[in-house]
PDB file of C-alpha atoms in Angstrom:
ATOM      1  CA  UNK F   6       1.750  23.231 -11.431  1.00 63.00           C
ATOM      2  CA  UNK F   7      -0.736  25.306  -9.732  1.00 87.00           C
ATOM      3  CA  UNK F   8      -1.351  25.199  -5.701  1.00 86.00           C
ATOM      4  CA  UNK F   9      -4.076  23.371  -5.517  1.00 89.00           C
ATOM      5  CA  UNK F  10      -2.589  20.262  -7.265  1.00 91.00           C
ATOM      6  CA  UNK F  11       0.211  20.434  -5.470  1.00 91.00           C
ATOM      7  CA  UNK F  12      -1.792  20.507  -2.485  1.00 92.00           C
ATOM      8  CA  UNK F  13      -3.328  17.409  -3.802  1.00 92.00           C
ATOM      9  CA  UNK F  14      -0.287  15.592  -4.139  1.00 93.00           C
ATOM     10  CA  UNK F  15       1.074  16.467  -0.767  1.00 92.00           C
ATOM     11  CA  UNK F  16      -2.447  14.718   0.758  1.00 91.00           C
ATOM     12  CA  UNK F  17      -2.023  11.872  -1.426  1.00 92.00           C
ATOM     13  CA  UNK F  18       1.010  11.201  -0.281  1.00 91.00           C
ATOM     14  CA  UNK F  19       0.568  11.370   3.394  1.00 89.00           C
ATOM     15  CA  UNK F  20      -2.735   8.937   2.962  1.00 88.00           C
ATOM     16  CA  UNK F  21      -0.188   6.634   1.211  1.00 90.00           C
ATOM     17  CA  UNK F  22       2.106   6.976   3.593  1.00 87.00           C
ATOM     18  CA  UNK F  23      -0.522   7.194   6.720  1.00 84.00           C
ATOM     19  CA  UNK F  24      -2.199   3.712   5.185  1.00 85.00           C
ATOM     20  CA  UNK F  25       1.699   1.846   5.446  1.00 83.00           C
ATOM     21  CA  UNK F  26       1.299  -1.079   8.303  1.00 78.00           C
ATOM     22  CA  UNK F  27      -2.583  -0.423   8.379  1.00 80.00           C
ATOM     23  CA  UNK F  28      -5.428  -2.259   7.038  1.00 81.00           C
ATOM     24  CA  UNK F  29      -6.241   0.443   4.269  1.00 85.00           C
ATOM     25  CA  UNK F  30      -2.429  -0.551   2.993  1.00 87.00           C
ATOM     26  CA  UNK F  31      -4.020  -2.990   0.251  1.00 89.00           C
ATOM     27  CA  UNK F  32      -6.225  -0.480  -0.858  1.00 91.00           C
ATOM     28  CA  UNK F  33      -4.080   2.350  -0.939  1.00 91.00           C
ATOM     29  CA  UNK F  34      -1.772   0.340  -3.056  1.00 91.00           C
ATOM     30  CA  UNK F  35      -4.293  -0.046  -5.255  1.00 92.00           C
ATOM     31  CA  UNK F  36      -5.480   3.438  -5.628  1.00 93.00           C
ATOM     32  CA  UNK F  37      -1.919   4.585  -6.225  1.00 93.00           C
ATOM     33  CA  UNK F  38      -0.932   1.449  -9.035  1.00 91.00           C
ATOM     34  CA  UNK F  39      -4.066   3.479 -11.137  1.00 91.00           C
ATOM     35  CA  UNK F  40      -2.069   6.423 -10.727  1.00 93.00           C
ATOM     36  CA  UNK F  41       1.435   4.992 -12.069  1.00 93.00           C
ATOM     37  CA  UNK F  42      -0.046   3.298 -14.863  1.00 90.00           C
ATOM     38  CA  UNK F  43       0.063   6.945 -16.425  1.00 84.00           C
ATOM     39  CA  UNK F  44       4.012   7.379 -15.240  1.00 84.00           C
ATOM     40  CA  UNK F  45       6.508   6.673 -18.299  1.00 84.00           C
ATOM     41  CA  UNK F  46       9.368   4.313 -18.723  1.00 84.00           C
ATOM     42  CA  UNK F  47      11.905   4.057 -15.982  1.00 89.00           C
ATOM     43  CA  UNK F  48      10.251   6.099 -13.254  1.00 89.00           C
ATOM     44  CA  UNK F  49       6.911   3.778 -13.364  1.00 91.00           C
ATOM     45  CA  UNK F  50       9.337   1.173 -12.908  1.00 92.00           C
ATOM     46  CA  UNK F  51      11.139   2.934 -10.147  1.00 92.00           C
ATOM     47  CA  UNK F  52       7.837   3.982  -8.254  1.00 92.00           C
ATOM     48  CA  UNK F  53       6.206   0.647  -8.621  1.00 91.00           C
ATOM     49  CA  UNK F  54       9.095  -0.929  -7.169  1.00 89.00           C
ATOM     50  CA  UNK F  55       8.692   1.640  -4.234  1.00 89.00           C
ATOM     51  CA  UNK F  56       5.292   1.034  -3.641  1.00 88.00           C
ATOM     52  CA  UNK F  57       5.571  -3.154  -3.407  1.00 82.00           C
ATOM     53  CA  UNK F  58       8.257  -3.054  -0.953  1.00 77.00           C
ATOM     54  CA  UNK F  59       7.270  -4.011   2.063  1.00 55.00           C
ATOM     55  CA  UNK F  60       6.228  -1.213   4.129  1.00 58.00           C
ATOM     56  CA  UNK F  61       8.610  -0.344   7.291  1.00 51.00           C
ATOM     57  CA  UNK F  62       6.274   1.385   8.480  1.00 53.00           C
ATOM     58  CA  UNK F  63       4.606   1.245  12.411  1.00 53.00           C
ATOM     59  CA  UNK F  64       1.105   1.677  12.660  1.00 53.00           C
ATOM     60  CA  UNK F  65       0.081   5.028  12.720  1.00 53.00           C
ATOM     61  CA  UNK F  66       3.682   6.392  11.932  1.00 60.00           C
ATOM     62  CA  UNK F  67       4.258   8.299   9.245  1.00 66.00           C
ATOM     63  CA  UNK F  68       7.613   9.282   7.782  1.00 76.00           C
ATOM     64  CA  UNK F  69       8.106  12.634   6.512  1.00 81.00           C
ATOM     65  CA  UNK F  70      11.131  11.556   4.015  1.00 86.00           C
ATOM     66  CA  UNK F  71       8.382   9.002   2.389  1.00 87.00           C
ATOM     67  CA  UNK F  72       5.776  11.676   2.428  1.00 88.00           C
ATOM     68  CA  UNK F  73       8.384  14.049   0.485  1.00 92.00           C
ATOM     69  CA  UNK F  74       8.973  11.429  -1.721  1.00 93.00           C
ATOM     70  CA  UNK F  75       5.649  10.394  -2.641  1.00 94.00           C
ATOM     71  CA  UNK F  76       4.851  14.323  -2.573  1.00 94.00           C
ATOM     72  CA  UNK F  77       7.217  14.735  -5.178  1.00 95.00           C
ATOM     73  CA  UNK F  78       6.472  11.563  -7.457  1.00 94.00           C
ATOM     74  CA  UNK F  79       2.501  12.839  -7.598  1.00 95.00           C
ATOM     75  CA  UNK F  80       3.686  16.300  -8.112  1.00 95.00           C
ATOM     76  CA  UNK F  81       5.600  15.221 -11.469  1.00 93.00           C
ATOM     77  CA  UNK F  82       2.658  12.877 -12.557  1.00 94.00           C
ATOM     78  CA  UNK F  83      -0.066  15.177 -12.081  1.00 94.00           C
ATOM     79  CA  UNK F  84       2.379  18.018 -13.909  1.00 92.00           C
ATOM     80  CA  UNK F  85       2.476  16.077 -16.188  1.00 90.00           C
ATOM     81  CA  UNK F  86      -1.304  15.136 -16.531  1.00 91.00           C
ATOM     82  CA  UNK F  87      -3.815  16.816 -14.530  1.00 91.00           C
ATOM     83  CA  UNK F  88      -6.275  14.413 -15.402  1.00 90.00           C
ATOM     84  CA  UNK F  89      -5.132  12.166 -12.320  1.00 92.00           C
ATOM     85  CA  UNK F  90      -6.538  14.580 -10.214  1.00 93.00           C
ATOM     86  CA  UNK F  91      -9.456  12.472  -9.582  1.00 92.00           C
ATOM     87  CA  UNK F  92      -7.156   9.175  -8.981  1.00 93.00           C
ATOM     88  CA  UNK F  93      -5.086  11.139  -6.631  1.00 93.00           C
ATOM     89  CA  UNK F  94      -8.199  12.731  -4.916  1.00 92.00           C
ATOM     90  CA  UNK F  95      -9.060   9.031  -4.238  1.00 91.00           C
ATOM     91  CA  UNK F  96      -6.230   7.980  -2.401  1.00 91.00           C
ATOM     92  CA  UNK F  97      -5.981  11.372  -0.586  1.00 90.00           C
ATOM     93  CA  UNK F  98      -9.477  10.588   0.669  1.00 87.00           C
ATOM     94  CA  UNK F  99      -8.740   7.292   1.914  1.00 82.00           C
ATOM     95  CA  UNK F 100      -9.415   7.296   6.071  1.00 71.00           C
ATOM     96  CA  UNK F 101      -9.232   5.031   8.323  1.00 56.00           C
ATOM     97  CA  UNK F 102     -12.373   3.336   9.798  1.00 56.00           C
ATOM     98  CA  UNK F 103     -12.998   4.835  13.075  1.00 51.00           C
ATOM     99  CA  UNK F 104     -12.356   1.783  15.733  1.00 50.00           C
ATOM    100  CA  UNK F 105     -12.784   1.937  19.408  1.00 49.00           C
ATOM    101  CA  UNK F 106      -9.912  -0.566  19.897  1.00 54.00           C
ATOM    102  CA  UNK F 107      -7.384   1.999  18.340  1.00 51.00           C
ATOM    103  CA  UNK F 108      -6.222   4.551  19.872  1.00 55.00           C
ATOM    104  CA  UNK F 109      -3.677   7.540  18.762  1.00 53.00           C
ATOM    105  CA  UNK F 110      -1.778   9.394  21.243  1.00 59.00           C
ATOM    106  CA  UNK F 111       0.482  12.029  20.481  1.00 60.00           C
ATOM    107  CA  UNK F 112       2.923  13.305  23.154  1.00 65.00           C
ATOM    108  CA  UNK F 113       5.607  16.222  23.205  1.00 66.00           C
ATOM    109  CA  UNK F 114       7.891  17.903  25.356  1.00 69.00           C
ATOM    110  CA  UNK F 115      10.463  20.387  24.711  1.00 73.00           C
ATOM    111  CA  UNK F 116      13.065  22.195  26.643  1.00 78.00           C
ATOM    112  CA  UNK F 117      13.416  19.903  29.357  1.00 79.00           C
ATOM    113  CA  UNK F 118      10.154  19.151  29.570  1.00 78.00           C
ATOM    114  CA  UNK F 119       8.632  15.309  30.552  1.00 79.00           C
ATOM    115  CA  UNK F 120       5.646  13.821  29.638  1.00 74.00           C
ATOM    116  CA  UNK F 121       3.400  11.216  31.740  1.00 74.00           C
ATOM    117  CA  UNK F 122       1.000   9.623  29.465  1.00 73.00           C
ATOM    118  CA  UNK F 123      -1.331   6.364  30.354  1.00 70.00           C
ATOM    119  CA  UNK F 124      -3.858   5.458  27.489  1.00 67.00           C
ATOM    120  CA  UNK F 125      -6.816   3.162  29.108  1.00 66.00           C
ATOM    121  CA  UNK F 126      -4.969   2.508  32.889  1.00 69.00           C
ATOM    122  CA  UNK F 127      -3.664   3.694  35.649  1.00 72.00           C
ATOM    123  CA  UNK F 128      -0.750   5.994  36.002  1.00 69.00           C
ATOM    124  CA  UNK F 129       0.763   6.034  38.725  1.00 65.00           C
ATOM    125  CA  UNK F 130       3.286   8.810  40.107  1.00 63.00           C
ATOM    126  CA  UNK F 131       6.012   9.671  42.722  1.00 61.00           C
ATOM    127  CA  UNK F 132       7.736  13.062  42.952  1.00 62.00           C
ATOM    128  CA  UNK F 133      11.750  12.852  43.997  1.00 61.00           C
ATOM    129  CA  UNK F 134      13.465  14.681  45.945  1.00 64.00           C
ATOM    130  CA  UNK F 135      14.862  17.041  43.281  1.00 60.00           C
ATOM    131  CA  UNK F 136      10.745  17.897  41.803  1.00 52.00           C
ATOM    132  CA  UNK F 137      10.180  20.638  44.568  1.00 51.00           C
ATOM    133  CA  UNK F 138       7.091  18.894  45.635  1.00 50.00           C
ATOM    134  CA  UNK F 139       7.539  17.381  49.174  1.00 49.00           C
ATOM    135  CA  UNK F 140       3.990  15.394  48.736  1.00 49.00           C
ATOM    136  CA  UNK F 141       2.063  17.280  51.262  1.00 50.00           C
ATOM    137  CA  UNK F 142      -1.164  18.166  50.800  1.00 48.00           C
ATOM    138  CA  UNK F 143      -3.184  20.536  52.136  1.00 49.00           C
TER     139      UNK F 143
END
């Protein structure tokens, strides 16, 4: 398989898994269903069953194991039939419309780091005796 089709498979899988638990899930399932019509025999049944299982993904969460599963499936399908690229591209281009009522926040801390985060509110922070901050301000 060429590199472009491999990247397309990963993009399609990421879009599919990202749609789980969101308003885009029905559209993503429909698009993926079109791709699955090209699968054969037990593989089609396996992938269709996986697609129709109720999503346990939380809104905006992406399960890397699920992305890997669907990327491999799409890679195999595209390898057998490169003409599916158009359908996979439609899936990969699925995007959530901008909505002001949904905010996505990603926080990360490593090596004993701390994260203090808030959205749409006020965060109150008090330092403790072990923080090295006496609380005095110049």
